[in-house]
PDB file of C-alpha atoms and ligand atoms in Angstrom:
ATOM      1  CA  MET A   7      18.576   2.096 -30.501  1.00 86.00           C
ATOM      2  CA  LYS A   8      16.122   4.741 -31.363  1.00 89.00           C
ATOM      3  CA  HIS A   9      13.196   2.559 -30.131  1.00 95.00           C
ATOM      4  CA  LEU A  10      14.384   3.073 -26.473  1.00 97.00           C
ATOM      5  CA  THR A  11      13.945   5.874 -24.017  1.00 97.00           C
ATOM      6  CA  LYS A  12      17.152   7.724 -23.158  1.00 97.00           C
ATOM      7  CA  ASN A  13      17.425   6.025 -19.844  1.00 97.00           C
ATOM      8  CA  THR A  14      16.838   2.635 -21.112  1.00 97.00           C
ATOM      9  CA  LYS A  15      19.345   3.075 -23.942  1.00 97.00           C
ATOM     10  CA  GLU A  16      22.024   4.199 -21.422  1.00 97.00           C
ATOM     11  CA  PHE A  17      21.109   1.213 -19.274  1.00 97.00           C
ATOM     12  CA  VAL A  18      21.430  -1.210 -22.249  1.00 97.00           C
ATOM     13  CA  GLU A  19      24.804   0.258 -23.124  1.00 97.00           C
ATOM     14  CA  SER A  20      26.225  -0.014 -19.584  1.00 97.00           C
ATOM     15  CA  SER A  21      24.776  -3.263 -18.260  1.00 97.00           C
ATOM     16  CA  THR A  22      25.612  -6.956 -18.353  1.00 97.00           C
ATOM     17  CA  GLU A  23      23.308  -9.533 -19.765  1.00 96.00           C
ATOM     18  CA  SER A  24      22.130 -10.620 -16.319  1.00 97.00           C
ATOM     19  CA  GLN A  25      21.420  -7.090 -15.173  1.00 97.00           C
ATOM     20  CA  ARG A  26      19.301  -6.653 -18.243  1.00 98.00           C
ATOM     21  CA  ILE A  27      17.471  -9.875 -17.479  1.00 98.00           C
ATOM     22  CA  SER A  28      16.766  -8.730 -13.991  1.00 97.00           C
ATOM     23  CA  SER A  29      15.435  -5.414 -15.261  1.00 97.00           C
ATOM     24  CA  CYS A  30      12.963  -7.188 -17.499  1.00 97.00           C
ATOM     25  CA  ARG A  31      11.410  -8.592 -14.393  1.00 97.00           C
ATOM     26  CA  TYR A  32      11.064  -5.297 -12.704  1.00 94.00           C
ATOM     27  CA  PRO A  33       7.598  -3.786 -12.884  1.00 94.00           C
ATOM     28  CA  LYS A  34       7.184  -0.759 -15.173  1.00 94.00           C
ATOM     29  CA  TRP A  35       4.875   2.214 -15.033  1.00 97.00           C
ATOM     30  CA  ILE A  36       3.341   3.445 -18.277  1.00 98.00           C
ATOM     31  CA  GLY A  37       1.186   6.601 -18.055  1.00 97.00           C
ATOM     32  CA  TYR A  38      -1.347   5.513 -20.727  1.00 98.00           C
ATOM     33  CA  SER A  39      -4.076   8.067 -21.175  1.00 97.00           C
ATOM     34  CA  GLN A  40      -6.796   6.606 -18.942  1.00 97.00           C
ATOM     35  CA  ALA A  41      -4.275   6.075 -16.113  1.00 98.00           C
ATOM     36  CA  THR A  42      -3.011   9.589 -16.417  1.00 97.00           C
ATOM     37  CA  LYS A  43      -6.465  11.045 -16.465  1.00 97.00           C
ATOM     38  CA  ILE A  44      -7.402   9.177 -13.387  1.00 98.00           C
ATOM     39  CA  VAL A  45      -4.200  10.278 -11.549  1.00 97.00           C
ATOM     40  CA  ASN A  46      -4.948  13.837 -12.537  1.00 97.00           C
ATOM     41  CA  ARG A  47      -8.425  13.585 -11.245  1.00 97.00           C
ATOM     42  CA  MET A  48      -7.159  12.310  -7.895  1.00 97.00           C
ATOM     43  CA  GLU A  49      -4.756  15.346  -7.805  1.00 96.00           C
ATOM     44  CA  GLU A  50      -7.798  17.575  -8.312  1.00 95.00           C
ATOM     45  CA  LEU A  51      -9.661  15.893  -5.432  1.00 95.00           C
ATOM     46  CA  MET A  52      -6.710  16.652  -3.084  1.00 93.00           C
ATOM     47  CA  THR A  53      -7.626  20.213  -3.020  1.00 90.00           C
ATOM     48  CA  TYR A  54     -11.365  19.970  -2.851  1.00 85.00           C
ATOM     49  CA  PRO A  55     -12.895  22.051  -0.070  1.00 85.00           C
ATOM     50  CA  LYS A  56     -14.549  20.066   2.686  1.00 82.00           C
ATOM     51  CA  SER A  57     -18.236  19.536   2.431  1.00 79.00           C
ATOM     52  CA  THR A  58     -20.728  16.925   3.623  1.00 73.00           C
ATOM     53  CA  ARG A  59     -21.093  15.955   0.076  1.00 80.00           C
ATOM     54  CA  MET A  60     -17.617  14.974  -1.102  1.00 85.00           C
ATOM     55  CA  THR A  61     -17.017  13.703  -4.684  1.00 90.00           C
ATOM     56  CA  ASN A  62     -15.589  10.217  -4.390  1.00 94.00           C
ATOM     57  CA  LEU A  63     -14.092   8.010  -7.100  1.00 96.00           C
ATOM     58  CA  LEU A  64     -14.770   4.388  -7.899  1.00 97.00           C
ATOM     59  CA  LEU A  65     -12.114   2.788 -10.062  1.00 98.00           C
ATOM     60  CA  VAL A  66     -13.623  -0.210 -11.747  1.00 97.00           C
ATOM     61  CA  GLY A  67     -11.894  -2.861 -13.799  1.00 96.00           C
ATOM     62  CA  GLU A  68     -11.313  -6.542 -14.225  1.00 95.00           C
ATOM     63  CA  SER A  69      -8.598  -8.195 -12.114  1.00 95.00           C
ATOM     64  CA  ASN A  70      -5.003  -7.710 -13.429  1.00 96.00           C
ATOM     65  CA  ASN A  71      -6.026  -4.586 -15.430  1.00 97.00           C
ATOM     66  CA  GLY A  72      -4.031  -1.823 -13.541  1.00 98.00           C
ATOM     67  CA  LYS A  73      -6.199  -0.513 -10.826  1.00 98.00           C
ATOM     68  CA  THR A  74      -3.694  -0.994  -7.883  1.00 98.00           C
ATOM     69  CA  ALA A  75      -0.834   0.246 -10.143  1.00 98.00           C
ATOM     70  CA  ILE A  76      -2.727   3.571 -10.586  1.00 98.00           C
ATOM     71  CA  LEU A  77      -3.463   3.866  -6.858  1.00 98.00           C
ATOM     72  CA  ASN A  78       0.126   3.132  -5.982  1.00 97.00           C
ATOM     73  CA  LYS A  79       1.478   5.651  -8.478  1.00 97.00           C
ATOM     74  CA  PHE A  80      -0.588   8.376  -6.854  1.00 97.00           C
ATOM     75  CA  ASN A  81      -0.066   7.183  -3.295  1.00 97.00           C
ATOM     76  CA  GLN A  82       3.778   7.077  -3.648  1.00 95.00           C
ATOM     77  CA  LYS A  83       3.731  10.841  -4.234  1.00 95.00           C
ATOM     78  CA  TYR A  84       2.148  11.503  -0.901  1.00 93.00           C
ATOM     79  CA  GLU A  85       3.935   9.356   1.550  1.00 88.00           C
ATOM     80  CA  ALA A  86       3.905  10.183   5.223  1.00 88.00           C
ATOM     81  CA  SER A  87       6.415  12.849   6.325  1.00 89.00           C
ATOM     82  CA  PHE A  88       7.537  14.641   9.365  1.00 88.00           C
ATOM     83  CA  ASP A  89       6.559  18.304   9.655  1.00 84.00           C
ATOM     84  CA  SER A  90       9.422  19.845  11.668  1.00 84.00           C
ATOM     85  CA  LYS A  91       7.530  23.082  12.256  1.00 82.00           C
ATOM     86  CA  THR A  92       4.739  21.435  14.170  1.00 82.00           C
ATOM     87  CA  GLY A  93       6.680  18.304  15.191  1.00 83.00           C
ATOM     88  CA  SER A  94       3.902  16.135  13.863  1.00 87.00           C
ATOM     89  CA  VAL A  95       3.626  13.440  11.196  1.00 90.00           C
ATOM     90  CA  ILE A  96       1.443  14.212   8.204  1.00 93.00           C
ATOM     91  CA  ASN A  97       0.030  11.667   5.936  1.00 94.00           C
ATOM     92  CA  PRO A  98      -2.037  13.266   3.101  1.00 95.00           C
ATOM     93  CA  VAL A  99      -2.982  10.076   1.353  1.00 96.00           C
ATOM     94  CA  ILE A 100      -3.776   6.827   3.212  1.00 96.00           C
ATOM     95  CA  MET A 101      -4.181   3.722   1.134  1.00 96.00           C
ATOM     96  CA  VAL A 102      -5.559   0.499   2.650  1.00 95.00           C
ATOM     97  CA  GLN A 103      -6.857  -2.762   1.344  1.00 95.00           C
ATOM     98  CA  ALA A 104     -10.360  -3.716   2.327  1.00 93.00           C
ATOM     99  CA  PRO A 105     -10.405  -6.881   4.511  1.00 91.00           C
ATOM    100  CA  PRO A 106     -11.242 -10.110   2.778  1.00 90.00           C
ATOM    101  CA  GLU A 107     -14.749 -10.173   4.321  1.00 88.00           C
ATOM    102  CA  PRO A 108     -17.400  -7.524   5.139  1.00 88.00           C
ATOM    103  CA  ASP A 109     -16.288  -7.026   8.753  1.00 88.00           C
ATOM    104  CA  GLU A 110     -16.529  -3.439  10.000  1.00 89.00           C
ATOM    105  CA  ARG A 111     -14.039  -4.022  12.807  1.00 90.00           C
ATOM    106  CA  ARG A 112     -11.352  -5.447  10.484  1.00 90.00           C
ATOM    107  CA  PHE A 113     -11.965  -2.570   8.149  1.00 92.00           C
ATOM    108  CA  TYR A 114     -11.118  -0.016  10.774  1.00 92.00           C
ATOM    109  CA  ASN A 115      -8.227  -2.182  11.885  1.00 91.00           C
ATOM    110  CA  ALA A 116      -6.846  -2.014   8.384  1.00 92.00           C
ATOM    111  CA  ILE A 117      -6.689   1.786   8.635  1.00 93.00           C
ATOM    112  CA  LEU A 118      -5.298   1.715  12.176  1.00 92.00           C
ATOM    113  CA  GLU A 119      -2.635  -0.694  11.168  1.00 90.00           C
ATOM    114  CA  HIS A 120      -1.614   1.363   8.259  1.00 88.00           C
ATOM    115  CA  ILE A 121      -0.958   4.294  10.448  1.00 87.00           C
ATOM    116  CA  PHE A 122       0.695   2.270  13.125  1.00 84.00           C
ATOM    117  CA  ALA A 123      -2.036   3.048  15.673  1.00 82.00           C
ATOM    118  CA  PRO A 124      -2.329   0.215  18.233  1.00 79.00           C
ATOM    119  CA  TYR A 125      -5.828  -1.116  18.985  1.00 75.00           C
ATOM    120  CA  LYS A 126      -7.252  -3.519  21.517  1.00 79.00           C
ATOM    121  CA  THR A 127      -9.415  -6.296  20.341  1.00 80.00           C
ATOM    122  CA  SER A 128     -11.884  -5.455  23.026  1.00 85.00           C
ATOM    123  CA  GLU A 129     -12.289  -1.823  21.807  1.00 86.00           C
ATOM    124  CA  LYS A 130     -15.935  -1.081  20.954  1.00 90.00           C
ATOM    125  CA  LEU A 131     -16.840  -0.486  17.351  1.00 89.00           C
ATOM    126  CA  ASP A 132     -17.909   3.124  17.732  1.00 89.00           C
ATOM    127  CA  LEU A 133     -14.832   4.009  19.781  1.00 91.00           C
ATOM    128  CA  ARG A 134     -12.649   2.418  17.136  1.00 91.00           C
ATOM    129  CA  TYR A 135     -14.371   4.465  14.435  1.00 92.00           C
ATOM    130  CA  LEU A 136     -13.930   7.670  16.412  1.00 92.00           C
ATOM    131  CA  ARG A 137     -10.200   6.936  16.794  1.00 91.00           C
ATOM    132  CA  VAL A 138      -9.846   6.386  13.032  1.00 93.00           C
ATOM    133  CA  LYS A 139     -11.551   9.764  12.554  1.00 92.00           C
ATOM    134  CA  LYS A 140      -9.395  11.533  15.054  1.00 92.00           C
ATOM    135  CA  MET A 141      -6.218  10.050  13.674  1.00 92.00           C
ATOM    136  CA  LEU A 142      -6.985  11.013  10.107  1.00 93.00           C
ATOM    137  CA  ILE A 143      -7.687  14.578  11.227  1.00 93.00           C
ATOM    138  CA  GLU A 144      -4.359  14.676  13.086  1.00 92.00           C
ATOM    139  CA  LEU A 145      -2.458  13.280  10.168  1.00 93.00           C
ATOM    140  CA  GLN A 146      -4.116  15.882   7.907  1.00 92.00           C
ATOM    141  CA  THR A 147      -5.269  13.209   5.582  1.00 94.00           C
ATOM    142  CA  LYS A 148      -6.822  14.593   2.428  1.00 94.00           C
ATOM    143  CA  ILE A 149      -7.753  11.421   0.606  1.00 95.00           C
ATOM    144  CA  LEU A 150      -8.533   7.925   1.793  1.00 96.00           C
ATOM    145  CA  ILE A 151      -8.002   5.131  -0.777  1.00 97.00           C
ATOM    146  CA  ILE A 152      -9.610   1.786  -0.294  1.00 96.00           C
ATOM    147  CA  ASP A 153      -8.490  -0.870  -2.690  1.00 97.00           C
ATOM    148  CA  GLU A 154     -10.247  -4.216  -3.218  1.00 96.00           C
ATOM    149  CA  ILE A 155     -13.546  -2.653  -2.040  1.00 94.00           C
ATOM    150  CA  HIS A 156     -15.528  -5.520  -3.578  1.00 93.00           C
ATOM    151  CA  HIS A 157     -14.424  -7.733  -0.684  1.00 92.00           C
ATOM    152  CA  VAL A 158     -16.482  -5.782   1.798  1.00 89.00           C
ATOM    153  CA  LEU A 159     -19.367  -5.445  -0.680  1.00 88.00           C
ATOM    154  CA  ALA A 160     -19.721  -9.200  -1.207  1.00 86.00           C
ATOM    155  CA  GLY A 161     -22.202 -11.328   0.690  1.00 83.00           C
ATOM    156  CA  THR A 162     -25.886 -11.215   1.367  1.00 87.00           C
ATOM    157  CA  PRO A 163     -27.880  -8.033   0.557  1.00 86.00           C
ATOM    158  CA  THR A 164     -28.104  -7.288   4.308  1.00 88.00           C
ATOM    159  CA  LYS A 165     -24.336  -7.433   4.721  1.00 85.00           C
ATOM    160  CA  GLN A 166     -23.900  -5.252   1.528  1.00 86.00           C
ATOM    161  CA  ARG A 167     -26.385  -2.626   2.929  1.00 87.00           C
ATOM    162  CA  LYS A 168     -24.508  -2.608   6.158  1.00 87.00           C
ATOM    163  CA  PHE A 169     -21.213  -1.809   4.487  1.00 87.00           C
ATOM    164  CA  LEU A 170     -22.735   0.745   2.141  1.00 88.00           C
ATOM    165  CA  ASN A 171     -23.851   2.545   5.207  1.00 89.00           C
ATOM    166  CA  VAL A 172     -20.284   2.421   6.651  1.00 88.00           C
ATOM    167  CA  ILE A 173     -18.881   3.958   3.456  1.00 88.00           C
ATOM    168  CA  LYS A 174     -21.638   6.600   3.455  1.00 86.00           C
ATOM    169  CA  HIS A 175     -21.050   7.470   6.968  1.00 88.00           C
ATOM    170  CA  LEU A 176     -17.260   7.639   6.494  1.00 87.00           C
ATOM    171  CA  SER A 177     -17.620   9.923   3.419  1.00 85.00           C
ATOM    172  CA  ASN A 178     -20.049  12.287   5.183  1.00 87.00           C
ATOM    173  CA  ASP A 179     -18.239  12.374   8.460  1.00 88.00           C
ATOM    174  CA  LEU A 180     -14.600  12.659   7.373  1.00 89.00           C
ATOM    175  CA  GLN A 181     -15.389  15.170   4.646  1.00 91.00           C
ATOM    176  CA  ILE A 182     -12.563  13.983   2.526  1.00 92.00           C
ATOM    177  CA  PRO A 183     -12.745  12.253  -0.835  1.00 94.00           C
ATOM    178  CA  ILE A 184     -12.703   8.464  -0.700  1.00 95.00           C
ATOM    179  CA  ILE A 185     -11.252   6.600  -3.622  1.00 97.00           C
ATOM    180  CA  CYS A 186     -12.248   3.050  -4.003  1.00 96.00           C
ATOM    181  CA  ALA A 187     -11.087   0.439  -6.484  1.00 97.00           C
ATOM    182  CA  GLY A 188     -12.790  -2.809  -7.215  1.00 97.00           C
ATOM    183  CA  THR A 189     -14.377  -5.103  -9.670  1.00 94.00           C
ATOM    184  CA  MET A 190     -17.738  -4.825 -11.489  1.00 93.00           C
ATOM    185  CA  LEU A 191     -19.363  -6.265  -8.351  1.00 92.00           C
ATOM    186  CA  ALA A 192     -18.469  -3.162  -6.343  1.00 92.00           C
ATOM    187  CA  PHE A 193     -19.741  -0.981  -9.149  1.00 93.00           C
ATOM    188  CA  ASN A 194     -23.091  -2.806  -9.304  1.00 91.00           C
ATOM    189  CA  VAL A 195     -23.547  -2.720  -5.534  1.00 90.00           C
ATOM    190  CA  ILE A 196     -22.685   0.981  -5.267  1.00 91.00           C
ATOM    191  CA  GLN A 197     -25.054   1.730  -8.216  1.00 90.00           C
ATOM    192  CA  SER A 198     -27.834   0.027  -6.318  1.00 89.00           C
ATOM    193  CA  ASP A 199     -27.666   2.713  -3.650  1.00 89.00           C
ATOM    194  CA  GLN A 200     -28.906   6.074  -4.944  1.00 91.00           C
ATOM    195  CA  GLN A 201     -27.041   8.136  -2.474  1.00 88.00           C
ATOM    196  CA  LEU A 202     -23.738   6.502  -3.051  1.00 89.00           C
ATOM    197  CA  ALA A 203     -24.215   6.263  -6.748  1.00 92.00           C
ATOM    198  CA  ASN A 204     -24.532  10.030  -6.709  1.00 92.00           C
ATOM    199  CA  ARG A 205     -21.408  10.468  -4.615  1.00 91.00           C
ATOM    200  CA  PHE A 206     -19.125   8.070  -6.471  1.00 94.00           C
ATOM    201  CA  GLU A 207     -17.829   9.058  -9.889  1.00 95.00           C
ATOM    202  CA  PRO A 208     -17.034   5.761 -11.695  1.00 96.00           C
ATOM    203  CA  ARG A 209     -13.870   5.550 -13.679  1.00 97.00           C
ATOM    204  CA  VAL A 210     -13.610   2.446 -15.743  1.00 96.00           C
ATOM    205  CA  LEU A 211     -10.501   0.569 -16.962  1.00 97.00           C
ATOM    206  CA  PRO A 212     -11.884  -1.442 -19.824  1.00 96.00           C
ATOM    207  CA  LYS A 213     -10.067  -4.389 -21.315  1.00 97.00           C
ATOM    208  CA  TRP A 214      -7.609  -3.453 -24.062  1.00 98.00           C
ATOM    209  CA  SER A 215      -8.622  -3.673 -27.691  1.00 97.00           C
ATOM    210  CA  ASN A 216      -7.054  -3.389 -31.103  1.00 97.00           C
ATOM    211  CA  ASP A 217      -6.891   0.370 -31.306  1.00 97.00           C
ATOM    212  CA  LEU A 218      -4.413   3.232 -31.240  1.00 97.00           C
ATOM    213  CA  GLU A 219      -4.333   3.292 -27.460  1.00 97.00           C
ATOM    214  CA  PHE A 220      -3.175  -0.316 -27.315  1.00 98.00           C
ATOM    215  CA  LYS A 221      -0.539   0.321 -29.928  1.00 98.00           C
ATOM    216  CA  ARG A 222       0.627   3.266 -27.986  1.00 98.00           C
ATOM    217  CA  LEU A 223       0.869   1.192 -24.868  1.00 98.00           C
ATOM    218  CA  LEU A 224       2.982  -1.443 -26.727  1.00 98.00           C
ATOM    219  CA  VAL A 225       5.299   1.229 -28.122  1.00 98.00           C
ATOM    220  CA  SER A 226       5.737   2.567 -24.527  1.00 98.00           C
ATOM    221  CA  PHE A 227       6.529  -0.911 -23.235  1.00 98.00           C
ATOM    222  CA  GLU A 228       8.996  -1.454 -25.997  1.00 98.00           C
ATOM    223  CA  ALA A 229      10.813   1.775 -25.093  1.00 98.00           C
ATOM    224  CA  LEU A 230      11.334   0.507 -21.571  1.00 98.00           C
ATOM    225  CA  ILE A 231      12.389  -3.063 -22.428  1.00 98.00           C
ATOM    226  CA  PRO A 232      16.149  -3.359 -22.581  1.00 98.00           C
ATOM    227  CA  LEU A 233      16.681  -4.963 -25.932  1.00 98.00           C
ATOM    228  CA  ARG A 234      19.160  -3.769 -28.588  1.00 98.00           C
ATOM    229  CA  LYS A 235      16.885  -4.258 -31.571  1.00 97.00           C
ATOM    230  CA  GLU A 236      13.402  -2.985 -32.357  1.00 97.00           C
ATOM    231  CA  SER A 237      10.616  -5.520 -32.001  1.00 97.00           C
ATOM    232  CA  MET A 238       7.885  -3.578 -33.821  1.00 97.00           C
ATOM    233  CA  LEU A 239       5.347  -4.626 -31.151  1.00 97.00           C
ATOM    234  CA  ALA A 240       2.762  -2.228 -32.589  1.00 97.00           C
ATOM    235  CA  GLU A 241       2.826  -3.994 -35.910  1.00 97.00           C
ATOM    236  CA  ASN A 242      -0.633  -5.428 -36.693  1.00 96.00           C
ATOM    237  CA  SER A 243       0.070  -9.208 -36.461  1.00 95.00           C
ATOM    238  CA  MET A 244       1.973  -8.706 -33.148  1.00 97.00           C
ATOM    239  CA  VAL A 245      -0.900  -6.586 -31.835  1.00 98.00           C
ATOM    240  CA  ILE A 246      -3.437  -9.294 -32.686  1.00 97.00           C
ATOM    241  CA  LYS A 247      -1.306 -12.117 -31.191  1.00 96.00           C
ATOM    242  CA  LEU A 248      -0.650 -10.098 -27.999  1.00 97.00           C
ATOM    243  CA  LEU A 249      -4.345  -9.238 -27.560  1.00 97.00           C
ATOM    244  CA  ALA A 250      -5.437 -12.825 -28.061  1.00 95.00           C
ATOM    245  CA  MET A 251      -2.847 -14.220 -25.617  1.00 95.00           C
ATOM    246  CA  SER A 252      -3.371 -11.526 -22.904  1.00 96.00           C
ATOM    247  CA  ASP A 253      -7.208 -11.421 -23.128  1.00 96.00           C
ATOM    248  CA  GLY A 254      -6.817  -7.658 -23.164  1.00 97.00           C
ATOM    249  CA  LEU A 255      -5.389  -7.346 -19.654  1.00 98.00           C
ATOM    250  CA  ILE A 256      -2.438  -5.120 -19.040  1.00 98.00           C
ATOM    251  CA  GLY A 257      -1.010  -7.375 -16.379  1.00 97.00           C
ATOM    252  CA  GLU A 258      -0.937 -10.275 -18.886  1.00 97.00           C
ATOM    253  CA  VAL A 259       0.633  -8.048 -21.510  1.00 98.00           C
ATOM    254  CA  ALA A 260       3.333  -7.129 -19.040  1.00 98.00           C
ATOM    255  CA  ARG A 261       3.930 -10.715 -18.080  1.00 97.00           C
ATOM    256  CA  ILE A 262       4.108 -11.868 -21.786  1.00 98.00           C
ATOM    257  CA  LEU A 263       6.574  -9.145 -22.636  1.00 98.00           C
ATOM    258  CA  GLU A 264       8.659  -9.942 -19.603  1.00 98.00           C
ATOM    259  CA  LEU A 265       8.969 -13.613 -20.688  1.00 98.00           C
ATOM    260  CA  CYS A 266       9.666 -12.719 -24.310  1.00 98.00           C
ATOM    261  CA  SER A 267      12.358 -10.089 -23.479  1.00 98.00           C
ATOM    262  CA  ILE A 268      14.213 -12.447 -21.251  1.00 98.00           C
ATOM    263  CA  GLN A 269      14.121 -14.985 -24.007  1.00 97.00           C
ATOM    264  CA  ALA A 270      15.181 -12.476 -26.547  1.00 98.00           C
ATOM    265  CA  ILE A 271      18.282 -11.618 -24.397  1.00 98.00           C
ATOM    266  CA  LYS A 272      19.203 -15.196 -23.646  1.00 97.00           C
ATOM    267  CA  SER A 273      18.872 -16.295 -27.261  1.00 97.00           C
ATOM    268  CA  GLY A 274      20.865 -13.404 -28.535  1.00 97.00           C
ATOM    269  CA  GLU A 275      17.963 -12.464 -30.889  1.00 97.00           C
ATOM    270  CA  GLU A 276      17.770  -9.121 -29.122  1.00 98.00           C
ATOM    271  CA  LYS A 277      14.216  -8.436 -30.201  1.00 97.00           C
ATOM    272  CA  ILE A 278      10.767 -10.009 -29.581  1.00 98.00           C
ATOM    273  CA  THR A 279       9.827 -12.127 -32.610  1.00 96.00           C
ATOM    274  CA  LYS A 280       6.723 -14.063 -33.374  1.00 95.00           C
ATOM    275  CA  GLU A 281       8.598 -17.267 -32.806  1.00 96.00           C
ATOM    276  CA  ILE A 282       9.582 -16.157 -29.326  1.00 97.00           C
ATOM    277  CA  LEU A 283       5.990 -15.029 -28.699  1.00 96.00           C
ATOM    278  CA  LEU A 284       4.707 -18.468 -29.677  1.00 94.00           C
ATOM    279  CA  ASN A 285       7.290 -20.436 -27.647  1.00 93.00           C
ATOM    280  CA  ILE A 286       7.272 -18.827 -24.316  1.00 94.00           C
ATOM    281  CA  ASP A 287       6.071 -20.820 -21.410  1.00 88.00           C
ATOM    282  CA  TYR A 288       2.874 -18.901 -20.807  1.00 90.00           C
ATOM    283  CA  ILE A 289      -0.695 -19.940 -20.458  1.00 88.00           C
ATOM    284  CA  SER A 290      -3.369 -17.416 -21.412  1.00 83.00           C
ATOM    285  CA  PRO A 291      -6.086 -16.507 -18.860  1.00 86.00           C
ATOM    286  CA  GLN A 292      -8.694 -18.350 -21.063  1.00 82.00           C
ATOM    287  CA  ASP A 293      -6.575 -21.517 -21.103  1.00 82.00           C
ATOM    288  CA  ARG A 294      -6.013 -21.315 -17.376  1.00 81.00           C
ATOM    289  CA  LYS A 295      -9.780 -21.336 -16.868  1.00 77.00           C
ATOM    290  CA  LYS A 296     -10.186 -24.212 -19.267  1.00 76.00           C
ATOM    291  CA  ARG A 297      -7.526 -26.269 -17.511  1.00 70.00           C
ATOM    292  CA  TYR A 298      -9.165 -25.498 -14.163  1.00 66.00           C
ATOM    293  CA  PHE A 299     -12.612 -26.685 -15.259  1.00 65.00           C
ATOM    294  CA  ALA A 300     -11.337 -29.598 -17.363  1.00 60.00           C
TER     295      ALA A 300
HETATM  296  N1  ATP B   1       0.299   1.666 -15.876  1.00 79.80           N
HETATM  297  C1  ATP B   1       1.019   0.470 -15.949  1.00 79.80           C
HETATM  298  N2  ATP B   1       2.214   0.349 -16.563  1.00 79.80           N
HETATM  299  C2  ATP B   1       2.803  -0.798 -16.735  1.00 79.80           C
HETATM  300  N3  ATP B   1       2.379  -2.013 -16.238  1.00 79.80           N
HETATM  301  C3  ATP B   1       1.244  -1.953 -15.613  1.00 79.80           C
HETATM  302  C4  ATP B   1       0.406  -0.861 -15.401  1.00 79.80           C
HETATM  303  N4  ATP B   1      -0.630  -1.037 -14.715  1.00 79.80           N
HETATM  304  C5  ATP B   1      -0.507  -2.308 -14.499  1.00 79.80           C
HETATM  305  N5  ATP B   1       0.501  -2.908 -14.979  1.00 79.80           N
HETATM  306  C6  ATP B   1       0.902  -4.350 -14.901  1.00 79.80           C
HETATM  307  O1  ATP B   1      -0.232  -5.065 -14.632  1.00 79.80           O
HETATM  308  C7  ATP B   1      -0.172  -5.821 -13.446  1.00 79.80           C
HETATM  309  C8  ATP B   1      -1.495  -5.863 -12.690  1.00 79.80           C
HETATM  310  O2  ATP B   1      -1.915  -4.556 -12.429  1.00 79.80           O
HETATM  311  P1  ATP B   1      -2.709  -4.318 -11.010  1.00 79.80           P
HETATM  312  O3  ATP B   1      -2.141  -5.042  -9.898  1.00 79.80           O
HETATM  313  O4  ATP B   1      -2.715  -2.791 -10.882  1.00 79.80           O
HETATM  314  O5  ATP B   1      -4.115  -4.905 -11.367  1.00 79.80           O
HETATM  315  P2  ATP B   1      -5.472  -4.706 -10.585  1.00 79.80           P
HETATM  316  O6  ATP B   1      -6.524  -4.172 -11.549  1.00 79.80           O
HETATM  317  O7  ATP B   1      -5.295  -4.089  -9.281  1.00 79.80           O
HETATM  318  O8  ATP B   1      -5.829  -6.280 -10.279  1.00 79.80           O
HETATM  319  P3  ATP B   1      -6.607  -6.936  -9.093  1.00 79.80           P
HETATM  320  O9  ATP B   1      -8.097  -6.586  -9.176  1.00 79.80           O
HETATM  321  O10 ATP B   1      -6.375  -8.428  -9.288  1.00 79.80           O
HETATM  322  O11 ATP B   1      -5.981  -6.403  -7.781  1.00 79.80           O
HETATM  323  C9  ATP B   1       0.912  -5.032 -12.670  1.00 79.80           C
HETATM  324  O12 ATP B   1       1.564  -5.952 -11.764  1.00 79.80           O
HETATM  325  C10 ATP B   1       1.877  -4.587 -13.758  1.00 79.80           C
HETATM  326  O13 ATP B   1       2.691  -5.651 -14.205  1.00 79.80           O
HETATM  327 MG1   MG B   2      -5.355  -4.681  -7.307  1.00 79.80          MG
END
């Protein structure tokens, strides 16, 4: 079982069929090069000195292409902890999801809820903001991550402008890097504001294409999938089929491989074959759209 990592090989040797099937469903992390570069850049930003002109990051990519996975990977490393010397809680990285609509109050609430800080609905906006700021200082927060930023940048140009100002103000005032993730919409809106465009370094997660990177990704997936035999996922005809089915989105690739590997275990085949690939109960993103509009 040379195609597997040491851990996966040991797991395959010591587990039952149903344990292996459960493990196929478990999300995996693959540090493909763009993901690793972005995580490393975030690490660098952790130690940036404070200034009124912080470098922020904007992670851009289509839905289901790995933005949140990267943010989670980084965030997990910096969970809140208790500092016994000072008797206080520190939380170096705070990660929140932007509310589903451009509502400033709900935006601050998302941060306050994350750090378990109570708030009254009657609390004035400026007081709420000051409290967010004070709490982040107390928690020694070094990076604020806002996922799904496109939600608060949707709407009319006036609403967009209002929220661009909120982000600008946060960034200048907190003097910590802000990392945002969102779709192309967020990128376009931020680009439309010169000051923000200068402060946000864009990092793009393009769709996957038929190249060495994608083949490497498939080899890495294969090494983590608990099958006894080698599937040769990076072989050209498999690559072409996987790309066409997944529309080049890592989330779809992961889903297809999950379904195939379960089938490979159940059938006793122990590897992902083209027949399995063609027969899984999976509808590609393009076909989903067609069905919706049909
Ligand atoms: N680095 C990775 N290694 C392995 N699988 C991954 C990786 N990144 C993403 N995936 C898979 O892709 C799925 C979708 O990723 P993710 O939730 O990060 O997408 P997203 O870009 O945040 O999408 P959305 O814009 O819809 O929130 C994950 O649930 C996981 O299965
Ligand atoms: Mg996401």
